[in-house]
Short mmCIF file of C-alpha atoms in Angstrom, two decimals:
data_model
loop_
_atom_site.label_atom_id
_atom_site.label_comp_id
_atom_site.label_asym_id
_atom_site.label_seq_id
_atom_site.Cartn_x
_atom_site.Cartn_y
_atom_site.Cartn_z
CA MET A 786 61.88 112.57 -28.58
CA ARG A 787 62.30 115.32 -26.04
CA SER A 788 65.67 117.10 -25.99
CA GLN A 789 67.56 116.34 -22.82
CA GLY A 790 70.91 118.00 -21.95
CA LYS A 791 73.33 118.06 -24.89
CA LEU A 792 72.28 119.89 -28.09
CA VAL A 793 74.28 117.29 -30.01
CA ASN A 794 74.46 113.72 -28.62
CA THR A 795 76.48 111.73 -31.05
CA GLU A 796 76.40 108.51 -28.93
CA ALA A 797 72.64 108.44 -29.04
CA GLY A 798 72.41 110.04 -32.53
CA LEU A 799 70.22 112.89 -31.42
CA VAL A 800 70.47 116.56 -32.45
CA SER A 801 68.35 119.24 -30.83
CA ARG A 802 66.05 121.18 -33.14
CA ARG A 803 67.24 124.38 -31.42
CA ILE A 804 70.44 124.44 -33.38
CA PHE A 805 68.47 125.00 -36.59
CA ALA A 806 66.34 127.87 -35.18
CA ASP A 807 68.05 129.63 -32.29
CA GLN A 808 69.24 133.17 -33.24
CA GLU A 809 71.96 133.22 -30.53
CA ILE A 810 73.36 129.93 -31.85
CA TYR A 811 73.23 131.24 -35.40
CA ARG A 812 75.26 134.32 -34.57
CA LEU A 813 77.77 132.23 -32.71
CA GLU A 814 78.14 130.12 -35.88
CA MET A 815 79.22 133.14 -37.85
CA GLU A 816 82.10 133.58 -35.42
CA ARG A 817 83.12 130.05 -34.57
CA ILE A 818 82.36 128.20 -37.81
CA PHE A 819 82.59 130.73 -40.71
CA HIS A 820 85.47 132.68 -39.19
CA ARG A 821 87.58 129.62 -38.41
CA CYS A 822 86.94 127.07 -41.17
CA TRP A 823 88.37 126.96 -44.70
CA LEU A 824 85.65 128.22 -47.07
CA PHE A 825 85.36 127.86 -50.80
CA LEU A 826 85.85 131.24 -52.56
CA GLY A 827 86.02 130.31 -56.26
CA HIS A 828 88.09 128.65 -58.98
CA GLU A 829 91.13 129.79 -60.91
CA SER A 830 89.14 129.58 -64.18
CA MET A 831 86.72 132.24 -62.75
CA ILE A 832 89.62 134.77 -62.51
CA PRO A 833 92.20 133.70 -65.07
CA ARG A 834 93.92 137.13 -65.65
CA PRO A 835 95.41 139.72 -63.37
CA GLY A 836 92.68 142.21 -62.44
CA ASP A 837 89.83 139.64 -62.79
CA TYR A 838 87.57 139.43 -59.81
CA ILE A 839 84.47 137.73 -58.47
CA THR A 840 82.39 138.52 -55.46
CA ASN A 841 81.33 135.93 -52.91
CA TYR A 842 80.52 135.56 -49.24
CA MET A 843 82.25 133.99 -46.23
CA GLY A 844 79.31 133.27 -43.98
CA GLU A 845 77.42 136.59 -44.11
CA ASP A 846 80.60 138.62 -44.86
CA PRO A 847 80.78 139.81 -48.49
CA VAL A 848 84.23 139.43 -50.08
CA ILE A 849 86.00 140.34 -53.28
CA VAL A 850 88.19 137.55 -54.74
CA TRP A 851 90.69 139.44 -56.91
CA ARG A 852 93.71 138.35 -58.88
CA ASP A 853 96.38 141.01 -58.25
CA ALA A 854 98.83 142.47 -60.86
CA ARG A 855 101.39 139.79 -59.99
CA GLY A 856 98.93 136.96 -60.64
CA SER A 857 98.11 135.95 -57.01
CA ALA A 858 94.53 135.29 -55.94
CA ARG A 859 93.59 137.39 -52.94
CA ALA A 860 90.41 138.07 -51.08
CA PHE A 861 89.16 141.26 -49.30
CA LEU A 862 86.17 142.18 -47.22
CA ASN A 863 83.83 143.95 -49.60
CA THR A 864 83.34 147.07 -47.51
CA CYS A 865 84.96 150.46 -47.70
CA PRO A 866 86.96 151.18 -44.55
CA HIS A 867 85.82 154.80 -44.73
CA ARG A 868 82.02 154.45 -44.09
CA GLY A 869 81.26 150.81 -44.83
CA ASN A 870 79.74 150.98 -48.27
CA LYS A 871 80.21 148.01 -50.63
CA VAL A 872 83.31 148.73 -52.85
CA CYS A 873 82.51 146.22 -55.58
CA LEU A 874 78.95 146.19 -56.88
CA TYR A 875 79.33 143.46 -59.53
CA ASP A 876 79.36 139.66 -59.47
CA VAL A 877 82.26 139.37 -61.90
CA GLY A 878 84.58 141.76 -63.74
CA ARG A 879 88.05 143.01 -64.33
CA ALA A 880 89.66 146.14 -62.93
CA ALA A 881 93.05 147.40 -61.91
CA ALA A 882 91.31 149.41 -59.17
CA LEU A 883 87.84 149.73 -57.62
CA THR A 884 86.29 153.00 -56.39
CA CYS A 885 83.69 153.29 -53.70
CA SER A 886 80.52 154.95 -54.98
CA TYR A 887 80.00 156.93 -51.76
CA HIS A 888 83.00 159.23 -51.39
CA GLY A 889 85.27 157.95 -54.13
CA TRP A 890 88.01 156.17 -52.18
CA THR A 891 89.91 153.97 -54.59
CA PHE A 892 91.69 150.67 -53.95
CA ASN A 893 93.95 148.62 -56.15
CA SER A 894 94.12 144.84 -56.52
CA GLU A 895 96.46 144.53 -53.56
CA GLY A 896 93.83 146.21 -51.42
CA ALA A 897 95.86 149.38 -50.99
CA LEU A 898 94.13 152.80 -50.71
CA VAL A 899 95.52 154.57 -53.78
CA GLY A 900 93.05 157.43 -54.28
CA VAL A 901 91.34 159.87 -51.94
CA PRO A 902 89.39 162.76 -53.33
CA SER A 903 90.48 166.22 -51.96
CA PHE A 904 93.37 164.52 -50.25
CA GLU A 905 95.24 167.85 -49.76
CA GLU A 906 92.25 170.16 -49.33
CA ALA A 907 90.20 167.99 -46.99
CA TYR A 908 92.82 165.99 -45.18
CA TYR A 909 95.72 168.43 -45.47
CA GLY A 910 97.74 165.49 -46.84
CA GLN A 911 97.84 163.90 -43.42
CA LEU A 912 95.64 160.79 -43.84
CA ASP A 913 97.79 157.67 -43.37
CA ARG A 914 96.59 155.69 -46.38
CA THR A 915 98.60 152.61 -45.40
CA ARG A 916 96.22 152.16 -42.51
CA TRP A 917 93.01 152.37 -44.56
CA GLY A 918 93.22 149.72 -47.22
CA LEU A 919 90.70 147.00 -47.71
CA VAL A 920 90.56 144.30 -44.98
CA GLU A 921 92.31 141.32 -46.36
CA VAL A 922 91.44 137.65 -45.72
CA PRO A 923 94.69 136.50 -44.03
CA LYS A 924 94.79 132.99 -45.49
CA VAL A 925 93.97 132.32 -49.13
CA VAL A 926 95.16 129.10 -50.85
CA THR A 927 94.64 127.71 -54.29
CA TYR A 928 94.45 123.89 -54.34
CA GLY A 929 93.98 122.02 -57.58
CA GLY A 930 92.56 125.17 -59.10
CA PHE A 931 90.06 125.74 -56.24
CA ILE A 932 90.45 128.89 -54.11
CA PHE A 933 89.78 128.64 -50.35
CA GLY A 934 90.02 131.32 -47.68
CA ASN A 935 90.18 131.43 -43.89
CA TRP A 936 89.73 134.45 -41.62
CA ASP A 937 91.76 132.67 -38.89
CA ALA A 938 95.44 133.56 -39.41
CA GLY A 939 96.42 130.73 -37.12
CA ALA A 940 94.25 128.07 -38.71
CA ILE A 941 95.63 124.69 -39.69
CA SER A 942 96.70 124.21 -43.29
CA LEU A 943 94.01 123.59 -45.94
CA GLU A 944 95.63 120.19 -46.59
CA GLU A 945 95.25 119.24 -42.96
CA TYR A 946 91.68 120.59 -42.93
CA LEU A 947 90.74 118.51 -46.00
CA GLY A 948 92.00 115.45 -44.14
CA GLU A 949 90.81 112.18 -45.61
CA PHE A 950 88.72 114.09 -48.18
CA ARG A 951 91.86 115.17 -49.89
CA TRP A 952 92.36 111.73 -51.59
CA TYR A 953 88.93 111.94 -53.20
CA PHE A 954 89.42 115.61 -54.03
CA ASP A 955 92.67 114.80 -55.86
CA ASN A 956 91.50 111.67 -57.68
CA LEU A 957 87.77 111.95 -58.23
CA ILE A 958 87.24 115.68 -58.48
CA ILE A 959 90.21 117.52 -59.81
CA HIS A 960 91.38 114.92 -62.38
CA GLU A 961 94.78 116.56 -63.05
CA GLU A 962 95.50 113.75 -65.49
CA MET A 963 92.85 115.28 -67.73
CA GLY A 964 94.03 118.85 -67.23
CA GLY A 965 91.90 119.67 -64.13
CA LEU A 966 88.49 121.34 -64.16
CA GLU A 967 87.15 124.49 -65.60
CA VAL A 968 83.91 126.31 -64.84
CA ILE A 969 81.10 126.63 -67.35
CA PRO A 970 80.22 130.38 -67.29
CA GLY A 971 77.26 131.31 -65.18
CA CYS A 972 76.01 130.67 -61.70
CA GLN A 973 72.58 129.46 -60.66
CA ARG A 974 71.36 131.26 -57.53
CA TYR A 975 68.25 130.64 -55.49
CA SER A 976 66.98 131.35 -52.13
CA ILE A 977 65.50 128.68 -49.81
CA VAL A 978 63.65 128.63 -46.52
CA GLY A 979 65.79 126.66 -44.18
CA ASN A 980 68.87 126.72 -41.99
CA TRP A 981 72.08 126.20 -43.87
CA LYS A 982 72.88 123.01 -42.04
CA LEU A 983 69.74 121.31 -43.25
CA PHE A 984 70.92 121.67 -46.85
CA CYS A 985 74.46 120.63 -46.20
CA ASP A 986 73.95 117.49 -44.11
CA ASN A 987 71.63 116.26 -46.83
CA PHE A 988 74.62 116.17 -49.24
CA SER A 989 77.04 114.80 -46.62
CA GLY A 990 75.59 111.29 -46.60
CA ASP A 991 71.83 111.09 -46.88
CA HIS A 992 70.98 108.56 -49.51
CA TYR A 993 68.16 107.41 -47.32
CA HIS A 994 65.84 110.23 -48.50
CA THR A 995 66.23 109.44 -52.22
CA PRO A 996 63.51 106.76 -52.71
CA SER A 997 60.93 108.87 -50.85
CA THR A 998 61.86 112.51 -51.63
CA HIS A 999 62.83 111.85 -55.25
CA ALA A 1000 60.28 109.15 -56.04
CA SER A 1001 58.99 110.85 -59.09
CA ALA A 1002 62.40 110.97 -60.62
CA SER A 1003 63.12 107.36 -59.74
CA ARG A 1004 59.87 106.25 -61.38
CA VAL A 1005 61.02 107.65 -64.70
CA GLY A 1006 64.45 106.10 -64.31
CA VAL A 1007 66.40 109.20 -63.36
CA GLY A 1008 68.76 108.82 -60.40
CA GLY A 1009 68.77 106.36 -57.55
CA GLY A 1010 67.54 103.32 -59.44
CA GLU A 1011 70.89 101.75 -60.12
CA ALA A 1012 71.81 102.02 -56.43
CA ARG A 1013 68.79 100.01 -55.26
CA GLU A 1014 69.40 97.35 -57.99
CA THR A 1015 72.97 96.97 -56.96
CA GLY A 1016 72.06 96.95 -53.20
CA GLN A 1017 74.39 96.79 -50.31
CA GLY A 1018 76.48 93.81 -51.38
CA LYS A 1019 80.06 93.42 -52.43
CA TYR A 1020 79.87 96.18 -55.04
CA GLY A 1021 77.11 98.25 -53.46
CA TYR A 1022 76.41 101.89 -53.30
CA PHE A 1023 78.86 103.09 -50.66
CA GLU A 1024 78.94 106.04 -48.38
CA VAL A 1025 82.09 107.31 -46.69
CA ALA A 1026 82.69 109.50 -43.67
CA LEU A 1027 85.93 111.44 -43.82
CA ALA A 1028 87.82 113.06 -41.01
CA PRO A 1029 87.29 115.59 -39.62
CA ALA A 1030 83.73 116.11 -40.79
CA HIS A 1031 83.36 115.67 -44.56
CA GLY A 1032 81.20 113.05 -46.31
CA LEU A 1033 80.73 111.47 -49.74
CA GLY A 1034 78.13 109.04 -51.08
CA GLY A 1035 77.19 107.17 -54.24
CA ILE A 1036 80.51 105.47 -54.67
CA PHE A 1037 80.52 102.31 -56.86
CA THR A 1038 83.53 100.00 -57.30
CA ASP A 1039 82.18 97.46 -59.77
CA GLY A 1040 82.76 99.43 -63.01
CA SER A 1041 79.11 99.85 -63.73
CA GLN A 1042 79.32 103.65 -63.96
CA TYR A 1043 82.20 103.34 -66.47
CA ARG A 1044 80.25 100.86 -68.55
CA ARG A 1045 77.27 103.21 -68.62
CA ASP A 1046 79.46 106.05 -69.76
CA LEU A 1047 81.03 103.84 -72.47
CA ALA A 1048 77.63 102.99 -73.86
CA ARG A 1049 76.60 106.59 -73.96
CA ALA A 1050 79.96 107.66 -75.49
CA GLU A 1051 79.53 105.15 -78.33
CA GLU A 1052 76.26 106.95 -79.16
CA LEU A 1053 77.91 110.36 -79.07
CA GLY A 1054 80.75 109.49 -81.38
CA PRO A 1055 84.43 108.48 -81.61
CA GLU A 1056 85.82 111.70 -80.03
CA VAL A 1057 83.76 111.18 -76.86
CA LEU A 1058 84.51 107.46 -76.72
CA ALA A 1059 88.25 108.21 -76.98
CA TYR A 1060 87.89 110.78 -74.17
CA VAL A 1061 86.07 108.35 -71.80
CA THR A 1062 88.47 105.46 -72.38
CA GLU A 1063 91.55 107.64 -71.97
CA ARG A 1064 90.14 109.20 -68.86
CA GLN A 1065 89.61 105.81 -67.30
CA ARG A 1066 93.04 104.61 -68.32
CA ARG A 1067 94.65 107.56 -66.63
CA LEU A 1068 92.49 107.27 -63.55
CA GLU A 1069 93.36 103.55 -63.14
CA GLU A 1070 97.05 104.45 -63.41
CA ARG A 1071 96.66 107.24 -60.88
CA ILE A 1072 95.02 105.04 -58.26
CA LYS A 1073 96.72 101.74 -59.04
CA GLU A 1074 97.83 101.27 -55.45
CA ILE A 1075 94.26 101.15 -54.23
CA PRO A 1076 92.60 97.68 -54.57
CA ALA A 1077 89.05 99.20 -54.82
CA LYS A 1078 88.57 101.09 -58.12
CA PRO A 1079 86.07 103.90 -57.59
CA TYR A 1080 84.94 105.72 -60.67
CA GLY A 1081 83.34 108.72 -59.01
CA PHE A 1082 80.70 109.71 -56.46
CA SER A 1083 77.22 111.09 -56.65
CA HIS A 1084 77.08 113.66 -53.80
CA GLY A 1085 79.25 115.02 -50.99
CA ASN A 1086 79.94 117.84 -48.51
CA CYS A 1087 83.15 119.57 -47.54
CA PHE A 1088 82.46 121.01 -44.15
CA PRO A 1089 80.85 123.35 -43.51
CA ASN A 1090 78.94 124.55 -46.57
CA LEU A 1091 80.41 123.35 -49.83
CA ASP A 1092 78.30 120.67 -51.43
CA MET A 1093 78.91 118.53 -54.59
CA VAL A 1094 76.77 116.53 -56.91
CA GLY A 1095 77.22 114.80 -60.32
CA PHE A 1096 80.78 113.43 -60.05
CA SER A 1097 79.55 109.81 -60.84
CA SER A 1098 79.88 110.25 -64.58
CA ALA A 1099 82.29 111.83 -67.08
CA LEU A 1100 79.42 112.88 -69.24
CA ILE A 1101 77.24 115.00 -66.87
CA ASP A 1102 77.59 118.29 -65.06
CA HIS A 1103 79.86 118.37 -62.01
CA ASP A 1104 78.27 120.84 -59.65
CA PHE A 1105 79.53 122.74 -56.69
CA LEU A 1106 76.82 124.24 -54.50
CA LEU A 1107 77.79 126.85 -51.90
CA CYS A 1108 75.15 127.22 -49.20
CA HIS A 1109 75.36 130.79 -47.85
CA PRO A 1110 73.64 131.33 -44.47
CA LYS A 1111 71.19 134.25 -44.62
CA GLY A 1112 69.67 133.99 -41.17
CA ARG A 1113 68.61 131.26 -38.80
CA ASP A 1114 65.84 130.12 -41.22
CA ALA A 1115 67.03 131.17 -44.67
CA SER A 1116 69.87 130.24 -47.07
CA GLU A 1117 71.04 131.15 -50.51
CA ILE A 1118 72.47 128.54 -52.87
CA TRP A 1119 75.08 129.48 -55.45
CA GLN A 1120 75.62 126.65 -57.90
CA TRP A 1121 78.43 126.37 -60.39
CA THR A 1122 78.93 123.73 -63.08
CA PHE A 1123 82.38 122.34 -63.83
CA ILE A 1124 83.73 119.96 -66.50
CA GLU A 1125 87.15 118.63 -67.22
CA ARG A 1126 89.28 120.84 -69.45
CA ALA A 1127 90.09 117.92 -71.73
CA ALA A 1128 86.42 117.10 -72.36
CA PRO A 1129 85.24 117.39 -75.99
CA ASP A 1130 82.99 120.36 -76.73
CA ILE A 1131 79.91 118.08 -77.06
CA VAL A 1132 80.46 116.87 -73.53
CA LYS A 1133 80.80 120.45 -72.22
CA ASP A 1134 77.59 121.30 -74.02
CA LEU A 1135 75.80 118.26 -72.45
CA ALA A 1136 77.04 119.29 -69.06
CA ALA A 1137 75.72 122.90 -69.42
CA ARG A 1138 72.33 121.67 -70.46
CA SER A 1139 72.06 118.91 -67.84
CA ALA A 1140 72.92 121.35 -65.03
CA SER A 1141 69.42 122.85 -65.12
CA ARG A 1142 67.64 119.38 -65.10
CA GLY A 1143 68.85 117.74 -61.99
CA GLN A 1144 69.94 119.36 -58.66
CA ALA A 1145 68.76 122.87 -59.72
CA PRO A 1146 66.02 125.31 -58.78
CA ALA A 1147 63.84 124.13 -61.70
CA GLY A 1148 65.28 120.61 -61.85
CA LEU A 1149 64.05 117.21 -60.90
CA PHE A 1150 65.69 117.05 -57.48
CA GLY A 1151 66.24 120.62 -56.12
CA GLN A 1152 62.56 121.45 -55.71
CA ASP A 1153 61.94 118.17 -53.92
CA ASP A 1154 64.59 118.89 -51.31
CA CYS A 1155 63.69 122.50 -50.80
CA GLU A 1156 60.05 121.72 -50.16
CA ASN A 1157 61.08 119.37 -47.37
CA PHE A 1158 63.45 122.01 -45.89
CA GLU A 1159 60.68 124.60 -45.85
CA ARG A 1160 58.22 122.36 -43.99
CA ILE A 1161 61.04 121.26 -41.53
CA THR A 1162 61.89 124.85 -40.83
CA GLU A 1163 58.24 125.82 -40.10
CA ASN A 1164 58.34 123.03 -37.44
CA THR A 1165 61.63 124.13 -35.95
CA LEU A 1166 60.24 127.61 -35.18
CA THR A 1167 57.39 126.45 -32.99
CA PRO A 1168 57.19 126.64 -29.16
CA MET A 1169 57.52 122.86 -28.86
CA ALA A 1170 60.61 122.56 -31.05
CA ASP A 1171 63.07 123.46 -28.38
CA LYS A 1172 62.00 120.33 -26.47
CA LEU A 1173 62.50 118.00 -29.43
CA THR A 1174 65.37 116.33 -31.29
CA PHE A 1175 66.16 115.14 -34.76
CA HIS A 1176 66.97 111.46 -35.08
CA TYR A 1177 70.35 110.64 -36.59
CA ALA A 1178 70.75 107.28 -34.98
CA MET A 1179 70.73 104.99 -37.98
CA SER A 1180 73.64 102.56 -37.73
CA VAL A 1181 74.85 103.75 -34.29
CA GLY A 1182 77.14 101.07 -33.00
CA TYR A 1183 78.00 99.61 -36.39
CA ASP A 1184 80.72 102.00 -37.55
CA GLY A 1185 83.27 99.88 -39.34
CA GLU A 1186 81.55 96.57 -38.51
CA TRP A 1187 78.75 96.41 -41.02
CA PRO A 1188 77.16 92.91 -41.69
CA GLY A 1189 79.14 91.34 -44.47
CA HIS A 1190 81.58 94.25 -44.73
CA GLU A 1191 84.51 91.84 -45.04
CA GLU A 1192 83.28 90.96 -48.52
CA TRP A 1193 82.90 94.58 -49.73
CA HIS A 1194 85.15 95.69 -52.46
CA THR A 1195 86.32 98.85 -50.64
CA GLN A 1196 89.90 97.95 -49.80
CA GLY A 1197 92.17 100.98 -49.54
CA LEU A 1198 89.49 103.63 -49.74
CA PRO A 1199 90.28 106.37 -47.24
CA GLY A 1200 87.74 107.12 -44.52
CA LEU A 1201 85.09 105.06 -42.77
CA VAL A 1202 83.06 103.21 -45.45
CA GLY A 1203 79.47 102.17 -44.97
CA PRO A 1204 76.40 101.11 -46.97
CA GLN A 1205 74.05 103.36 -48.82
CA ASN A 1206 71.76 103.97 -45.85
CA TRP A 1207 73.57 105.20 -42.79
CA GLU A 1208 73.92 108.45 -40.87
CA THR A 1209 77.56 108.24 -39.71
CA SER A 1210 78.57 111.16 -41.94
CA GLN A 1211 75.89 113.34 -40.43
CA ARG A 1212 76.78 112.39 -36.87
CA ARG A 1213 80.44 113.30 -37.55
CA TYR A 1214 79.31 116.50 -39.19
CA TYR A 1215 77.42 117.62 -36.04
CA ALA A 1216 80.08 116.35 -33.61
CA TYR A 1217 82.63 118.59 -35.38
CA TRP A 1218 80.17 121.40 -35.49
CA ALA A 1219 79.65 121.07 -31.69
CA GLN A 1220 83.36 120.93 -31.14
CA LEU A 1221 83.95 124.19 -32.97
CA MET A 1222 81.03 125.78 -31.23
CA GLY A 1223 82.51 124.88 -27.83
CA MET A 1224 79.62 122.38 -26.99
CA GLU A 1225 79.84 118.94 -25.57
CA ALA A 1226 78.90 116.25 -28.10
#
């Protein structure tokens, strides 16, 4: 369909292809999305000791996430204020101070400029070092072990930003009752052809692509099969749209995921069986006020660019995928694998090995998705693309009033719940995107 008027038309469920290819729109996103939203920076288990650091990106801006001498997690722009060189050249490390390789300016873990070569001879002792420290990210918050940052000093709190997603984050991701999560060392990184939003809205709530895109995996019984068998009935495969623009999918409330974990745990031995049963007991106690009893979810997105997969089982990898924008038609995926701290070593080993088999660059699912994104991107860069829209109109007009929804076992679940095939999460994603961009939706 030809694009008319609005770039994002949520009432009609239409999104202009321009927003995935226009260079001016992309540059505006860096300012209005990535400089105003809360962005994932890392996890406390990545920098457990004072002086530990990792490097990351906030949009296209490189940052150092550094635990200072007093134990606080901080973040700084990874650029020397002197001439702009990168100060930290490593992905991970530990240091009380970092020195720029160009002229040797040195900065401590509080970002202060503490060393200037030839300070007396070249600057005659008159350089005001208090003005030339590293540029600090003004808002950095650790929530449940996860470190988030925001360039906007006046931004709403992280708790308010998480909105309805916070309940799922607390109960189905962090699992404080099992000691929280820890990262398995290492990070899978790969480049893809495609605008960052293509990757992220796929995780927000697009189960619809699974039978077609991942048909080869489904044919051998890996992923997706159980959802189609259960269908969209009382205990179906649910999706949930969460204010302001987050989305989760693959939520079961019939106990089937727990039963599958129990069967697998019995094969793995008594230690694993005890872990799975105790985990379930504590989860049920934690969410006892909610009539519906979700065990986990299979995929999700925390707006704008933090994606999740694998939280449907206690015995597989729990992956966070950060989609870094690298231009209007390119992205870089950084993927970390997490597991609960209380998990037996055999479960942690299983998670580490399974991380490369599923949603991964050489896995069963990752390549399928990225091939689609590459072909889509080729077609968003053509002369005709500006005149065309993408269709996100599935389920328009049925939000909250799905046929038979009264019988669904979803009572008490936060957010707007829908069946496995819908596009409400994506429409909300692009409506919020348009709002932040100052566009009518």
